[in-house]
Amino acid sequence: MHKSKKLEIQTKNGNLRNATFTIHEESHTLANTVRYVLAHDDDVNFVGYSVPHPSEFKVNVRVQTQQQKSSIERFDLALENLCLVTNSIQDEFKNKLEKFKEEKGIQKEEVDPFVISLKRQLRKEYKKMKANID
Amino acid sequence: MSIHVGKEKISQVLDGEILEFNPNNFSENFSIEIEKLTKDRMEFVMRGIEAPLANAFRRILLSDIPTIAIETISIKNNTSVIQDEVLAHRLGLIPINVDPKHFQYRPKQPLQKQDKNSRQESSNATEENTLLFNLHIRCLKKTDWEKIKKSRELLLKKQEQNKEMNLEKDEEEEKENQLKIQIESGSESEDEEEEGEIDERAKECVEKILTQRAKTLINHRVLSSDLVWVPIGNQQTLFPKGIKPVLPDILIAKLNEGQEIDVECEAVKGTGREHAKWCPVCTASYRMLPSIKLKKQLSQKKSKKLVKTCPMKVFDIEDGLLEITNSRKCTMCRECLRGDYGVELGLVKNEFYFWIESTGIIPPEELFQQALEIFKEKCINLKNNLQNFTKKKEFNENEEEEINFD
């Protein structure tokens, strides 16, 4: 099966100020978050999203920007900001999790058997290599 | 910063503070507090985040994290009362305790005409994307089973004698023995209680039948512990401890004397979006934390009344003064709004009490971290697609007019 397009952009006469982004294989999960970030962007006049039909797995996001600002640029910036935000959430969660585990005295996790067998194989190969060189 | 909960309606407070979203300041205002962490359940509070983000994480936890579950079964024999498709459905819902990151998705075959010799679904099955399980159970009377045991012992003795004399026979008998060895793995079951019986005499009758059944039959309950893993390829070295379902006592089917289930199952990686059996959480949910304020001072009598009316005991009288002690326990029942107590009830827009209940396959703290990773992957994937557009500049023509607010 061929891979279908992820993203389609509709503009009027190539004017990048106002654009409708059709994103395939996405739902409210990403679209609402992007809409929320763009709504707090000062250079964006209008942003909204819709799911054209619940049976079809795609969303439409409409962005209209101020004079001489590209909507694609704003969209790109919004996605970057989202990545930064999730990074800070990840760091905060990791820190708090470690603290909680220390406080409660929970032991460290058991090592994965998959990793153990991999390490064993690597050790064997390393020994072989050493024997060959010597 | 709160949503106002009134007697009959909930309204958003628009005047006053509007929450700004600033990615640079985000980490200053954001905090997580983990309240509870067990093997299966995690509860934590997130402050400084708003509904769209929190909901995105909740949705990803439900639908986008992969797990492994039984997808196709080959039924060699099913003489039980449970229909084939119902049995298949039940087997699919059993959570299997294996980390899905060791496996790949099985590629879906396009619809083609099958050859007579090929098995359609399994021609893509490799050791990297499939797990095989075997379920072979036969329900017998205990007396019959003891007869079979004795005859098996006799056969084994005969086999030893034949080996000494170097005679080759009994290939079929060996197969029968293997069957009996598998059947022997069943355990004696105890009585169960029948639910929802009204009449006591009926209860007694049912209990008699059940105890009789338990005493006279073996394997009359097929449990998830009866699923036996069959390693293929190098899976035995990767999983030396073996693979089994998360819980051993999930009831799959009930058998009566002489009924048999002989089924070969293939387990495959998938996501909750395709079918709920692949969902790694029992549920993942959040609620906003309540904000309770007392607007006016109350007399002693009224304060006592207020403390009584709240079913969750949110209010308490300390040192003669009415105080809000357990605001976390508030369930928004609005009892305190009935009557003139001057209580202002609301929901804080950016404080979320999250809880994640895992099915046991992946621990809940790892689930949340995976959800964050998947969310980042989605954003990065979309970003890369956008950059392709700025290079190629293939735009479609839009019929819509610009929306104006002037």
Coordinates of C-alpha atoms in Angstrom, one line a residue:
Chain A
M1 CA 0.0 0.0 0.0
H2 CA 1.4 3.4 -0.9
K3 CA 1.8 6.0 1.8
S4 CA -0.9 8.7 1.5
K5 CA -0.2 12.4 2.0
K6 CA 0.1 13.7 5.5
L7 CA -0.5 17.3 4.8
E8 CA -2.3 19.5 2.2
I9 CA -2.4 23.2 2.2
Q10 CA -5.1 25.3 0.5
T11 CA -4.5 29.0 -0.2
K12 CA -6.2 31.6 -2.4
N13 CA -4.0 32.8 -5.3
G14 CA -0.9 31.7 -3.4
N15 CA -1.5 34.3 -0.7
L16 CA 0.2 32.8 2.4
R17 CA -1.6 34.9 4.9
N18 CA -4.7 32.8 5.0
A19 CA -4.4 29.0 4.6
T20 CA -6.3 25.9 5.4
F21 CA -4.2 22.9 6.5
T22 CA -5.7 19.5 5.9
I23 CA -3.8 17.0 8.1
H24 CA -4.4 13.3 7.5
E25 CA -4.0 10.6 10.2
E26 CA -4.7 13.2 13.0
S27 CA -7.6 14.0 15.3
H28 CA -8.5 16.3 18.1
T29 CA -5.4 15.2 20.0
L30 CA -3.1 17.3 17.9
A31 CA -5.5 19.8 16.3
N32 CA -6.9 21.2 19.4
T33 CA -3.5 21.7 21.0
V34 CA -2.2 23.5 17.9
R35 CA -5.3 25.6 17.7
Y36 CA -4.8 26.5 21.4
V37 CA -1.2 27.6 20.9
L38 CA -2.0 29.6 17.8
A39 CA -4.9 31.3 19.6
H40 CA -2.4 32.9 22.0
D41 CA -0.2 34.1 19.1
D42 CA -0.4 37.8 18.6
D43 CA 0.3 37.7 14.9
V44 CA -2.6 35.4 14.2
N45 CA -6.0 36.9 13.5
F46 CA -8.1 33.8 13.3
V47 CA -7.5 30.1 14.0
G48 CA -10.0 27.3 14.1
Y49 CA -10.1 23.6 13.4
S50 CA -12.8 21.0 12.5
V51 CA -13.1 17.3 11.9
P52 CA -15.0 17.2 8.6
H53 CA -16.5 13.7 9.2
P54 CA -15.9 11.4 12.2
S55 CA -15.5 8.4 9.9
E56 CA -12.6 10.1 8.1
F57 CA -9.4 10.3 10.0
K58 CA -8.4 13.9 9.2
V59 CA -8.6 17.5 10.4
N60 CA -8.8 20.9 8.8
V61 CA -7.0 23.8 10.6
R62 CA -7.6 27.4 9.3
V63 CA -5.1 30.1 10.1
Q64 CA -5.4 33.8 9.2
T65 CA -2.5 36.1 10.0
Q66 CA -1.8 39.8 10.3
Q67 CA -0.3 41.8 7.4
Q68 CA 2.8 40.3 5.8
K69 CA 3.1 37.3 8.1
S70 CA 3.1 33.8 6.7
S71 CA 0.6 31.4 8.2
I72 CA 2.9 28.5 7.5
E73 CA 5.6 30.2 9.6
R74 CA 3.2 30.7 12.5
F75 CA 2.1 27.0 12.3
D76 CA 5.7 25.9 12.3
L77 CA 6.5 28.1 15.3
A78 CA 3.5 26.7 17.1
L79 CA 4.6 23.1 16.6
E80 CA 8.1 24.0 17.8
N81 CA 6.7 25.6 20.9
L82 CA 4.7 22.5 21.6
C83 CA 7.9 20.4 21.4
L84 CA 9.6 22.8 23.9
V85 CA 6.7 22.6 26.2
T86 CA 6.6 18.8 26.2
N87 CA 10.3 18.8 26.8
S88 CA 9.8 20.8 30.0
I89 CA 6.9 18.6 31.1
Q90 CA 9.1 15.5 30.6
D91 CA 11.9 16.9 32.6
E92 CA 9.6 18.0 35.4
F93 CA 7.9 14.6 35.5
K94 CA 11.2 12.7 35.6
N95 CA 12.5 14.9 38.5
K96 CA 9.4 14.5 40.5
L97 CA 9.2 10.8 39.9
E98 CA 12.8 10.2 41.1
K99 CA 12.1 12.3 44.2
F100 CA 8.9 10.4 44.9
K101 CA 10.6 7.0 44.5
E102 CA 13.5 8.1 46.8
E103 CA 11.1 9.3 49.5
K104 CA 9.0 6.1 49.4
G105 CA 12.1 3.9 49.2
I106 CA 11.0 2.1 46.1
Q107 CA 13.8 0.0 44.7
K108 CA 15.2 0.5 41.3
E109 CA 13.5 -1.3 38.4
E110 CA 14.6 -4.8 37.4
V111 CA 16.8 -5.0 34.4
D112 CA 15.2 -6.1 31.2
P113 CA 16.0 -9.7 30.2
F114 CA 16.2 -8.6 26.6
V115 CA 19.0 -6.2 27.5
I116 CA 20.8 -8.9 29.6
S117 CA 20.8 -11.3 26.7
L118 CA 22.0 -8.6 24.2
K119 CA 24.9 -7.7 26.6
R120 CA 25.9 -11.3 26.9
Q121 CA 26.0 -11.7 23.1
L122 CA 28.0 -8.5 22.7
R123 CA 30.5 -9.7 25.4
K124 CA 30.9 -13.0 23.5
E125 CA 31.6 -11.2 20.2
Y126 CA 34.0 -8.8 21.9
K127 CA 35.9 -11.8 23.3
K128 CA 36.1 -13.4 19.9
M129 CA 37.3 -10.2 18.3
K130 CA 40.0 -9.9 20.9
A131 CA 41.1 -13.5 20.4
N132 CA 41.3 -13.0 16.7
I133 CA 43.4 -9.9 17.1
D134 CA 45.8 -11.6 19.5
Chain B
M1 CA -8.7 31.8 36.8
S2 CA -11.7 29.6 37.6
I3 CA -14.8 28.3 36.0
H4 CA -17.8 29.4 38.1
V5 CA -20.1 26.6 39.1
G6 CA -23.6 27.9 40.0
K7 CA -26.8 26.3 41.2
E8 CA -28.1 25.5 37.8
K9 CA -25.4 26.4 35.4
I10 CA -21.6 26.5 34.9
S11 CA -20.2 29.7 33.5
Q12 CA -16.7 30.9 32.5
V13 CA -15.4 34.0 34.2
L14 CA -14.2 36.0 31.3
D15 CA -13.5 39.3 33.0
G16 CA -10.5 39.2 35.2
E17 CA -7.4 37.1 34.6
I18 CA -7.0 35.5 31.1
L19 CA -4.4 32.7 31.1
E20 CA -1.6 33.5 28.8
F21 CA 0.3 30.7 27.1
N22 CA 4.0 31.6 26.8
P23 CA 6.3 28.7 25.9
N24 CA 9.3 30.5 27.4
N25 CA 7.7 31.0 30.8
F26 CA 6.0 27.6 30.8
S27 CA 8.4 25.8 33.0
E28 CA 8.2 28.5 35.7
N29 CA 4.5 28.1 36.2
F30 CA 4.3 24.4 35.6
S31 CA 4.6 21.8 38.4
I32 CA 3.8 18.2 38.9
E33 CA 3.1 16.5 42.3
I34 CA 2.8 12.8 42.4
E35 CA 0.3 11.8 45.0
K36 CA 0.2 8.0 44.6
L37 CA 2.2 5.4 42.7
T38 CA 1.5 1.7 42.8
K39 CA 2.2 -1.1 40.4
D40 CA -1.0 -0.5 38.5
R41 CA -2.2 3.0 39.3
M42 CA -0.7 6.5 39.4
E43 CA -2.4 9.7 40.6
F44 CA -0.7 13.1 40.2
V45 CA -1.6 16.7 40.0
M46 CA -0.5 19.0 37.1
R47 CA -0.6 22.7 37.7
G48 CA 0.1 25.4 35.1
I49 CA -1.2 23.4 32.1
E50 CA -4.5 23.9 30.3
A51 CA -7.2 21.6 29.1
P52 CA -6.1 21.1 25.4
L53 CA -2.7 19.8 26.4
A54 CA -4.0 17.7 29.3
N55 CA -6.7 16.2 27.1
A56 CA -4.2 15.5 24.3
F57 CA -2.1 13.4 26.8
R58 CA -5.2 11.6 28.0
R59 CA -6.3 10.8 24.4
I60 CA -2.8 9.4 23.5
L61 CA -2.9 7.2 26.6
L62 CA -6.1 5.7 25.5
S63 CA -5.5 5.2 21.8
D64 CA -1.9 5.6 20.6
I65 CA 0.3 3.5 22.9
P66 CA 1.0 0.1 21.4
T67 CA 0.5 -3.3 23.2
I68 CA 0.3 -6.9 22.2
A69 CA -2.9 -8.9 22.2
I70 CA -4.3 -12.0 20.5
E71 CA -5.6 -11.2 17.0
T72 CA -6.2 -14.4 15.0
I73 CA -7.0 -17.9 16.3
S74 CA -7.0 -21.2 14.4
I75 CA -9.7 -23.4 15.9
K76 CA -8.9 -27.1 15.6
N77 CA -11.7 -28.2 17.9
N78 CA -14.3 -26.4 19.9
T79 CA -17.1 -28.5 21.3
S80 CA -17.8 -26.1 24.2
V81 CA -20.9 -24.0 24.6
I82 CA -19.0 -20.9 23.8
Q83 CA -19.3 -20.0 20.1
D84 CA -16.1 -19.7 18.1
E85 CA -16.3 -15.9 17.5
V86 CA -17.2 -15.3 21.2
L87 CA -14.2 -17.4 22.2
A88 CA -12.0 -15.4 19.8
H89 CA -13.3 -12.2 21.2
R90 CA -12.6 -13.2 24.8
L91 CA -9.1 -14.4 24.0
G92 CA -8.3 -11.1 22.4
L93 CA -9.2 -9.2 25.5
I94 CA -6.8 -11.0 27.7
P95 CA -3.8 -8.7 28.5
I96 CA -0.5 -10.4 27.8
N97 CA 2.5 -9.4 29.9
V98 CA 5.2 -8.6 27.4
D99 CA 6.9 -5.3 26.6
P100 CA 5.7 -4.3 23.1
K101 CA 8.9 -2.4 22.2
H102 CA 10.6 -5.8 21.4
F103 CA 8.2 -6.3 18.6
Q104 CA 7.3 -4.7 15.3
Y105 CA 3.9 -4.1 13.7
R106 CA 2.8 -6.9 11.4
P107 CA 2.4 -5.4 7.9
K108 CA -1.1 -5.7 6.6
Q109 CA -1.5 -7.8 3.5
P110 CA -3.4 -6.3 0.6
L111 CA -6.5 -8.3 -0.4
Q112 CA -5.4 -10.9 -2.9
K113 CA -6.6 -14.2 -4.2
Q114 CA -5.3 -16.8 -1.9
D115 CA -3.4 -19.9 -3.2
K116 CA -4.8 -23.2 -1.9
N117 CA -1.6 -23.9 -0.1
S118 CA -0.9 -20.6 1.7
R119 CA -2.5 -19.4 4.9
Q120 CA -3.5 -15.8 4.2
E121 CA -3.2 -14.0 7.5
S122 CA 0.0 -15.7 8.6
S123 CA 2.2 -15.3 5.6
N124 CA 3.5 -12.1 7.1
A125 CA 4.1 -13.7 10.5
T126 CA 7.7 -13.7 11.6
E127 CA 9.3 -14.1 15.0
E128 CA 9.7 -10.3 15.2
N129 CA 6.0 -9.5 15.0
T130 CA 4.0 -12.5 16.3
L131 CA 3.6 -14.4 19.5
L132 CA 2.1 -17.9 19.4
F133 CA -0.1 -19.3 22.2
N134 CA -1.7 -22.7 22.5
L135 CA -4.8 -23.6 24.4
H136 CA -5.8 -27.2 24.6
I137 CA -8.2 -28.2 27.3
R138 CA -10.5 -31.2 27.7
C139 CA -13.0 -31.6 30.5
L140 CA -13.2 -35.1 32.0
K141 CA -14.7 -36.9 34.9
K142 CA -12.2 -37.4 37.7
T143 CA -12.9 -41.2 37.7
D144 CA -12.3 -41.3 33.9
W145 CA -9.1 -39.3 34.4
E146 CA -7.8 -41.7 36.9
K147 CA -8.4 -44.6 34.5
I148 CA -6.6 -42.7 31.8
K149 CA -3.7 -42.0 34.2
K150 CA -3.4 -45.7 35.1
S151 CA -3.4 -46.8 31.5
R152 CA -0.8 -44.1 30.7
E153 CA 1.5 -45.5 33.4
L154 CA 1.1 -48.9 31.9
L155 CA 1.9 -47.6 28.5
L156 CA 5.0 -45.9 29.8
K157 CA 6.2 -49.2 31.3
K158 CA 5.5 -51.0 28.1
Q159 CA 7.5 -48.3 26.2
E160 CA 10.5 -48.8 28.5
Q161 CA 10.3 -52.5 27.9
N162 CA 10.1 -52.0 24.1
K163 CA 13.0 -49.6 24.2
E164 CA 15.1 -52.3 25.9
M165 CA 14.0 -54.7 23.2
N166 CA 14.6 -52.1 20.5
L167 CA 11.1 -52.3 19.0
E168 CA 9.7 -49.3 17.3
K169 CA 6.0 -49.0 17.8
D170 CA 3.6 -46.7 19.6
E171 CA 4.0 -43.5 17.7
E172 CA 0.3 -43.0 17.9
E173 CA 0.3 -43.9 21.6
E174 CA 3.0 -41.3 22.2
K175 CA 0.9 -38.7 20.7
E176 CA -2.0 -39.7 23.0
N177 CA 0.4 -39.5 25.9
Q178 CA 1.3 -36.0 25.0
L179 CA -2.4 -35.1 24.9
K180 CA -2.9 -36.5 28.3
I181 CA 0.2 -34.7 29.6
Q182 CA -1.3 -31.4 28.5
I183 CA -4.7 -32.3 30.0
E184 CA -3.0 -33.2 33.3
S185 CA -1.9 -29.6 33.7
G186 CA -5.4 -28.6 34.7
S187 CA -5.9 -27.9 38.4
E188 CA -8.7 -28.8 40.7
S189 CA -11.1 -25.9 41.1
E190 CA -13.1 -24.8 44.1
D191 CA -16.7 -23.9 44.4
E192 CA -17.9 -20.6 43.0
E193 CA -20.7 -18.4 44.1
E194 CA -23.6 -17.8 41.7
E195 CA -24.5 -14.1 41.5
G196 CA -27.9 -12.5 41.6
E197 CA -30.0 -15.4 43.0
I198 CA -33.0 -14.3 44.8
D199 CA -34.6 -17.5 46.1
E200 CA -32.6 -19.2 48.8
R201 CA -33.7 -22.7 47.8
A202 CA -32.6 -22.0 44.2
K203 CA -29.3 -20.9 45.6
E204 CA -28.9 -24.1 47.5
C205 CA -29.7 -26.1 44.4
V206 CA -27.2 -24.3 42.3
E207 CA -24.6 -24.6 44.9
K208 CA -25.1 -28.4 45.1
I209 CA -24.7 -28.7 41.3
L210 CA -21.6 -26.6 41.3
T211 CA -19.9 -28.4 44.1
Q212 CA -20.8 -31.7 42.4
R213 CA -19.3 -30.4 39.2
A214 CA -16.2 -29.3 41.0
K215 CA -15.8 -32.6 42.8
T216 CA -16.4 -34.9 39.8
L217 CA -14.8 -33.0 37.0
I218 CA -11.4 -31.6 36.2
N219 CA -10.7 -28.6 33.8
H220 CA -14.3 -27.5 33.9
R221 CA -13.1 -23.9 34.1
V222 CA -10.8 -22.7 31.4
L223 CA -8.6 -20.0 32.8
S224 CA -6.1 -17.6 31.3
S225 CA -3.3 -19.6 32.9
D226 CA -4.1 -22.4 30.5
L227 CA -2.7 -20.4 27.6
V228 CA 0.7 -21.9 26.9
W229 CA 3.3 -19.8 25.1
V230 CA 5.0 -21.5 22.1
P231 CA 8.3 -19.8 21.3
I232 CA 9.3 -19.4 17.7
G233 CA 12.8 -18.6 16.3
N234 CA 15.0 -16.9 18.9
Q235 CA 12.2 -15.8 21.2
Q236 CA 13.2 -18.3 23.8
T237 CA 16.5 -16.5 24.3
L238 CA 14.9 -13.1 24.3
F239 CA 12.3 -14.1 26.9
P240 CA 13.9 -16.7 29.1
K241 CA 11.3 -16.3 31.8
G242 CA 8.5 -17.1 29.4
I243 CA 5.5 -15.0 28.4
K244 CA 2.1 -15.3 30.0
P245 CA -1.0 -13.3 30.6
V246 CA -0.9 -10.6 33.2
L247 CA -3.4 -12.4 35.5
P248 CA -3.7 -16.2 35.7
D249 CA -7.3 -16.5 36.8
I250 CA -9.3 -14.8 34.0
L251 CA -12.2 -17.1 33.2
I252 CA -12.3 -17.8 29.4
A253 CA -14.9 -20.5 29.2
K254 CA -16.7 -23.2 31.2
L255 CA -16.7 -26.8 30.0
N256 CA -18.8 -29.8 30.8
E257 CA -17.8 -33.5 30.6
G258 CA -16.4 -34.4 27.2
Q259 CA -16.2 -30.9 25.9
E260 CA -12.9 -29.8 24.4
I261 CA -11.2 -26.5 23.3
D262 CA -8.2 -26.8 21.0
V263 CA -7.0 -23.5 19.7
E264 CA -3.8 -21.9 18.3
C265 CA -3.6 -18.1 18.9
E266 CA -1.4 -15.5 17.2
A267 CA -0.8 -12.3 19.1
V268 CA 0.1 -9.1 17.3
K269 CA 1.2 -5.5 18.1
G270 CA -1.5 -2.8 17.7
T271 CA -2.9 0.4 19.2
G272 CA -6.1 1.2 21.0
R273 CA -7.3 3.2 18.0
E274 CA -7.9 0.0 16.1
H275 CA -9.5 -2.1 18.9
A276 CA -9.9 -1.6 22.6
K277 CA -8.1 -4.8 23.4
W278 CA -4.8 -3.1 22.6
C279 CA -5.5 -0.3 25.1
P280 CA -2.7 -0.3 27.7
V281 CA -4.9 1.5 30.4
C282 CA -8.0 0.4 32.1
T283 CA -8.7 4.1 32.0
A284 CA -6.8 7.3 32.1
S285 CA -8.8 10.3 33.2
Y286 CA -8.5 13.7 34.8
R287 CA -10.6 16.2 36.7
M288 CA -10.1 19.9 37.4
L289 CA -9.4 20.8 41.0
P290 CA -12.2 22.6 42.8
S291 CA -11.9 26.1 44.2
I292 CA -14.1 26.9 47.2
K293 CA -14.5 30.3 48.7
L294 CA -16.5 31.6 51.6
K295 CA -17.9 35.0 50.8
K296 CA -19.4 36.0 54.0
Q297 CA -19.2 35.3 57.7
L298 CA -21.7 32.9 59.1
S299 CA -23.3 32.5 62.6
Q300 CA -22.4 29.5 64.7
K301 CA -25.6 27.8 63.9
K302 CA -25.3 28.2 60.2
S303 CA -21.7 27.1 60.2
K304 CA -22.6 23.9 61.9
K305 CA -25.4 23.4 59.4
L306 CA -23.0 23.9 56.5
V307 CA -20.5 21.4 58.0
K308 CA -23.4 18.9 58.2
T309 CA -24.8 19.4 54.7
C310 CA -21.5 18.7 52.9
P311 CA -21.5 14.9 52.3
M312 CA -17.7 14.9 51.6
K313 CA -16.9 16.8 54.8
V314 CA -15.1 19.6 53.0
F315 CA -15.8 22.1 55.8
D316 CA -14.9 22.0 59.4
I317 CA -15.1 24.2 62.5
E318 CA -11.6 24.9 64.0
D319 CA -11.2 27.2 66.9
G320 CA -14.8 28.4 66.5
L321 CA -14.2 29.5 62.9
L322 CA -15.5 27.8 59.8
E323 CA -12.7 26.6 57.6
I324 CA -12.2 24.7 54.4
T325 CA -10.1 21.7 55.3
N326 CA -10.6 19.0 52.5
S327 CA -11.2 21.0 49.4
R328 CA -9.7 18.2 47.3
K329 CA -12.5 15.8 48.2
C330 CA -15.2 18.1 46.8
T331 CA -17.3 16.3 44.2
M332 CA -19.3 19.3 42.9
C333 CA -22.5 18.0 44.3
R334 CA -23.6 21.6 45.0
E335 CA -25.3 20.8 48.3
C336 CA -23.6 23.9 49.8
L337 CA -25.2 26.1 47.2
R338 CA -28.7 25.1 48.4
G339 CA -29.4 27.5 51.2
D340 CA -27.8 30.8 51.9
Y341 CA -24.3 30.0 53.0
G342 CA -22.4 32.3 50.7
V343 CA -20.2 29.6 49.3
E344 CA -18.6 30.3 45.9
L345 CA -17.9 27.1 44.0
G346 CA -15.6 26.8 41.0
L347 CA -13.1 24.8 39.1
V348 CA -9.6 25.9 38.6
K349 CA -8.9 26.1 34.9
N350 CA -5.2 25.1 35.0
E351 CA -5.0 22.5 37.8
F352 CA -5.6 18.9 36.8
Y353 CA -5.9 15.8 39.0
F354 CA -4.8 13.0 36.7
W355 CA -5.1 9.3 37.3
I356 CA -3.8 6.4 35.1
E357 CA -4.9 2.8 35.7
S358 CA -2.7 0.4 33.8
T359 CA -3.8 -3.1 32.8
G360 CA -0.5 -4.4 34.1
I361 CA 1.4 -4.7 30.9
I362 CA 3.3 -1.4 31.2
P363 CA 3.8 0.5 34.6
P364 CA 1.8 3.7 34.7
E365 CA 4.8 6.1 35.1
E366 CA 6.3 4.6 31.9
L367 CA 2.9 5.0 30.2
F368 CA 2.8 8.7 30.8
Q369 CA 6.4 9.2 29.6
Q370 CA 5.6 7.2 26.4
A371 CA 2.5 9.4 25.8
L372 CA 4.7 12.5 26.0
E373 CA 7.2 11.0 23.6
I374 CA 4.4 10.1 21.1
F375 CA 3.0 13.6 21.3
K376 CA 6.4 15.1 20.5
E377 CA 6.8 12.6 17.6
K378 CA 3.5 13.8 16.1
C379 CA 4.6 17.5 16.3
I380 CA 8.0 16.8 14.8
N381 CA 6.5 14.6 12.0
L382 CA 4.1 17.4 11.1
K383 CA 6.9 20.0 11.2
N384 CA 8.9 18.0 8.7
N385 CA 6.0 17.7 6.4
L386 CA 5.5 21.5 6.6
Q387 CA 9.1 22.1 5.6
N388 CA 8.7 20.0 2.5
F389 CA 5.8 22.3 1.6
T390 CA 7.9 25.5 1.9
K391 CA 10.4 23.9 -0.4
K392 CA 8.0 22.6 -3.1
K393 CA 5.3 25.2 -2.8
E394 CA 2.5 22.9 -4.1
F395 CA -0.6 24.6 -2.8
N396 CA -4.2 23.7 -3.6
E397 CA -6.7 26.4 -4.6
N398 CA -9.0 27.5 -1.8
E399 CA -12.6 28.6 -2.4
E400 CA -13.1 30.1 1.0
E401 CA -13.3 33.8 1.7
E402 CA -11.3 35.5 4.4
I403 CA -13.2 35.6 7.7
N404 CA -13.3 39.2 9.0
F405 CA -14.1 40.6 12.4
D406 CA -14.1 44.3 11.5

